[in-house]
Phi, psi and omega in degrees: 000126181266141179243123180217155170222090188238108177241133171232150176253102185263127177240131167247157179226162169293168179293134191053019188075000185311146174276081189231014169245110187289160193281332182287336182258001203282317198310305176298335178295306182314311193293329180288308173310329174291312174315313182284325160323290190311322169302333183268014179066036188224171185219129170276124182275319169213158184218127168201158170188199184230173190308343192242344184190144175238151181248135182237152165236136178224130161291111205253121171299145183291344162270001172295138170263114185293317196302313172307315171311303178299318170308304174306326181292313183288318180288334169297301195291313181308312172304315182298315170307300184310308182279011165239029203305331189290343179266348196216033191291355176252351187294129182220034172115183179253154180287163189293316184280170174202150173255133168226148188226126169287150188222145177271171178304315188294346185260349188310311186297319180302316187283328170309296186310318170289326178294313184295334176274011178322316175291329176278324190293315172297353177289331185243326183248139183274161193288317175315308185288329175307297184298320180294331188278327177290325184282326164304319162304323182265357180072034171264128172299126180246135173226147184261128177252000000 
């Protein structure tokens, strides 16, 4: 039997960081994205975000290629948005990049709380400053494309 505890904090943003995910429609979009994750034999522990980016904490199957999972998420979410265009009239795509950070099982509760509180967090911190801080802590050179 193989056992694994692979947790990843994923952040994707809208194209050019535009505010194109309406608050009233995000719940259904997140549920759809959780289904995509589940079909890849992974599990979304929490999904939340703001109109210009989404955070996920995902328990990943050891057989999953993470870049393929992100590709499927963006592609599937785009399909969902196109079929619900009236709710996402401003949406024009996802940013090319994504950010992913490995997490320990011990950090799960803290990260879940952080993701659940995105709305209040972003009253004082921009999405770009948030990502820059994550990259600094993970010793990743941040650059904006």
